[in-house]
Amino acid sequence: MKMIETILFVFMIGSCTVGMLKKDKTLNDFNESYSINNSKSEIFEFENDTLKQYVELYSRNEREISFLLVSRNKITMQEARLAGIAKNKGGDAELDEDADGYAYVVTEYIYDNECWLAFRLDNDTNTRIRVNEADCAMSTDSTPFYSIALLVKKGFGVGL
């Protein structure tokens, strides 16, 4: 795979970084470049020809998760990152659907600081997550924070 070496711009907004970063690694090294540095964290990924999305979660307690959300456009090498703490929404059970139309119960965690995000984690197997986004100027059309498709826990493959 071709090595990436691009420097254009980087700017910070709160705990979010948006921009184009220098990378001396292949796209396969993407995950190793970011971490919330906790051995108990879980990693979820989605990738297609254009976009790679990465969510790392760590359960702080039964009501809060720490997260790192990264969205990288593989064509432009533009990237958006956001880290923070999301809180369990509580209340009634929520349902999502997988690609085949099967419903599954989710636990929803809300982040409402620099932008509004909902992390919807599969309750049964904890192997799938969907991210919803609103009012977020930190992501762009080419590096969205919302899930293009389900992000699958690293090591579990597609089609769960």
Coordinates of C-alpha atoms in Angstrom, one line a residue:
M1 CA 0.0 0.0 0.0
K2 CA 1.2 3.5 -0.8
M3 CA 2.7 5.6 2.0
I4 CA 0.9 8.7 3.0
E5 CA 2.9 12.0 3.5
T6 CA 0.6 15.0 3.5
I7 CA 0.8 18.2 5.6
L8 CA -1.9 20.9 5.0
F9 CA -3.7 22.2 8.1
V10 CA -4.8 21.3 11.6
F11 CA -7.0 23.3 13.9
M12 CA -8.5 22.6 17.3
I13 CA -12.1 23.2 18.5
G14 CA -12.7 22.1 22.0
S15 CA -11.7 18.4 22.1
C16 CA -12.1 18.0 18.4
T17 CA -9.4 18.1 15.7
V18 CA -10.4 18.7 12.1
G19 CA -7.9 18.9 9.2
M20 CA -5.3 17.1 7.2
L21 CA -2.6 15.5 9.3
K22 CA 0.9 14.4 8.4
K23 CA 1.0 10.6 8.3
D24 CA 4.0 8.4 7.6
K25 CA 1.9 5.3 7.8
T26 CA -0.4 3.3 5.5
L27 CA -4.1 3.4 5.9
N28 CA -3.9 0.0 7.5
D29 CA -2.1 1.7 10.4
F30 CA -5.0 4.0 11.0
N31 CA -6.2 2.4 14.3
E32 CA -2.8 2.3 15.9
S33 CA -2.6 6.1 15.5
Y34 CA -5.4 6.8 18.0
S35 CA -6.3 5.6 21.4
I36 CA -7.9 6.6 24.6
N37 CA -5.2 4.5 26.1
N38 CA -7.2 2.0 28.1
S39 CA -6.7 -1.7 27.7
K40 CA -10.4 -2.3 28.5
S41 CA -11.7 -0.1 25.6
E42 CA -13.6 -1.5 22.7
I43 CA -13.0 -0.6 19.1
F44 CA -15.7 -0.4 16.4
E45 CA -15.0 0.2 12.7
F46 CA -16.7 0.9 9.3
E47 CA -14.8 1.3 6.1
N48 CA -15.7 1.6 2.4
D49 CA -13.8 2.9 -0.6
T50 CA -14.0 6.5 0.5
L51 CA -14.4 6.7 4.3
K52 CA -13.1 5.0 7.4
Q53 CA -14.9 5.5 10.7
Y54 CA -13.5 4.5 14.0
V55 CA -15.1 4.6 17.5
E56 CA -13.2 3.6 20.6
L57 CA -15.4 3.2 23.8
Y58 CA -14.5 2.8 27.4
S59 CA -17.1 2.2 30.1
R60 CA -16.3 4.6 32.9
N61 CA -19.2 3.4 35.0
E62 CA -22.8 2.1 34.4
R63 CA -23.9 5.6 33.3
E64 CA -21.0 7.0 31.3
I65 CA -18.6 6.1 28.5
S66 CA -15.5 7.8 27.3
F67 CA -15.2 7.9 23.5
L68 CA -12.9 8.7 20.7
L69 CA -14.6 9.1 17.3
V70 CA -12.5 9.4 14.2
S71 CA -13.8 9.9 10.6
R72 CA -11.2 9.9 7.8
N73 CA -11.8 10.5 4.1
K74 CA -9.4 8.1 2.4
I75 CA -9.4 10.1 -0.9
T76 CA -8.7 13.6 0.4
M77 CA -6.9 12.4 3.6
Q78 CA -9.1 14.9 5.5
E79 CA -10.0 13.8 9.1
A80 CA -12.2 14.8 12.0
R81 CA -11.7 13.6 15.6
L82 CA -13.8 14.1 18.7
A83 CA -13.2 12.8 22.2
G84 CA -15.4 13.1 25.3
I85 CA -17.8 11.6 27.7
A86 CA -21.3 10.5 26.8
K87 CA -24.0 9.7 29.3
N88 CA -26.6 6.9 29.3
K89 CA -29.9 8.4 28.1
G90 CA -31.9 6.0 30.3
G91 CA -35.7 5.6 29.9
D92 CA -37.4 3.1 27.6
A93 CA -35.6 0.6 25.5
E94 CA -34.6 1.8 22.0
L95 CA -34.5 -0.2 18.8
D96 CA -32.3 0.0 15.7
E97 CA -32.2 -2.2 12.6
D98 CA -29.3 -3.9 10.9
A99 CA -28.7 -4.0 7.1
D100 CA -31.1 -7.0 6.8
G101 CA -33.9 -5.2 8.6
Y102 CA -33.7 -7.1 11.9
A103 CA -34.4 -5.1 14.9
Y104 CA -32.2 -5.1 18.0
V105 CA -32.2 -3.4 21.4
V106 CA -29.7 -0.6 21.9
T107 CA -28.3 1.4 24.9
E108 CA -28.1 5.0 23.9
Y109 CA -25.4 7.4 25.3
I110 CA -25.7 11.1 24.6
Y111 CA -22.8 13.6 24.1
D112 CA -24.0 17.2 24.1
N113 CA -21.0 19.6 24.3
E114 CA -19.4 20.9 21.1
C115 CA -22.1 19.0 19.1
W116 CA -24.9 16.5 19.7
L117 CA -24.0 12.8 19.3
A118 CA -25.9 9.6 20.2
F119 CA -23.9 6.4 20.5
R120 CA -26.4 3.5 20.0
L121 CA -24.7 0.4 21.3
D122 CA -26.1 -3.1 20.6
N123 CA -27.4 -4.3 23.9
D124 CA -27.3 -8.1 23.3
T125 CA -23.8 -8.7 21.9
N126 CA -22.0 -5.3 22.2
T127 CA -20.6 -5.9 18.7
R128 CA -22.4 -3.1 16.8
I129 CA -22.8 0.6 17.2
R130 CA -24.5 3.4 15.3
V131 CA -23.6 7.1 15.8
N132 CA -26.2 9.8 15.2
E133 CA -25.2 13.4 14.8
A134 CA -26.8 16.8 14.9
D135 CA -25.6 20.4 15.1
C136 CA -22.0 19.5 14.6
A137 CA -19.8 22.0 12.7
M138 CA -16.7 19.9 13.6
S139 CA -17.5 17.2 11.0
T140 CA -17.8 17.9 7.3
D141 CA -19.6 16.3 4.4
S142 CA -16.5 14.3 3.6
T143 CA -15.7 13.4 7.3
P144 CA -19.1 12.9 9.0
F145 CA -19.4 11.8 12.5
Y146 CA -22.8 10.1 11.9
S147 CA -22.6 6.4 10.9
I148 CA -22.7 5.7 7.2
A149 CA -23.5 2.1 8.2
L150 CA -23.2 0.0 11.4
L151 CA -19.7 0.1 12.9
V152 CA -18.7 -3.4 13.9
K153 CA -16.5 -4.4 16.8
K154 CA -13.0 -5.1 15.7
G155 CA -12.4 -8.8 15.2
F156 CA -16.1 -9.6 14.6
G157 CA -16.4 -9.1 10.8
V158 CA -19.3 -7.8 8.8
G159 CA -22.9 -9.1 8.6
L160 CA -23.7 -9.7 12.3

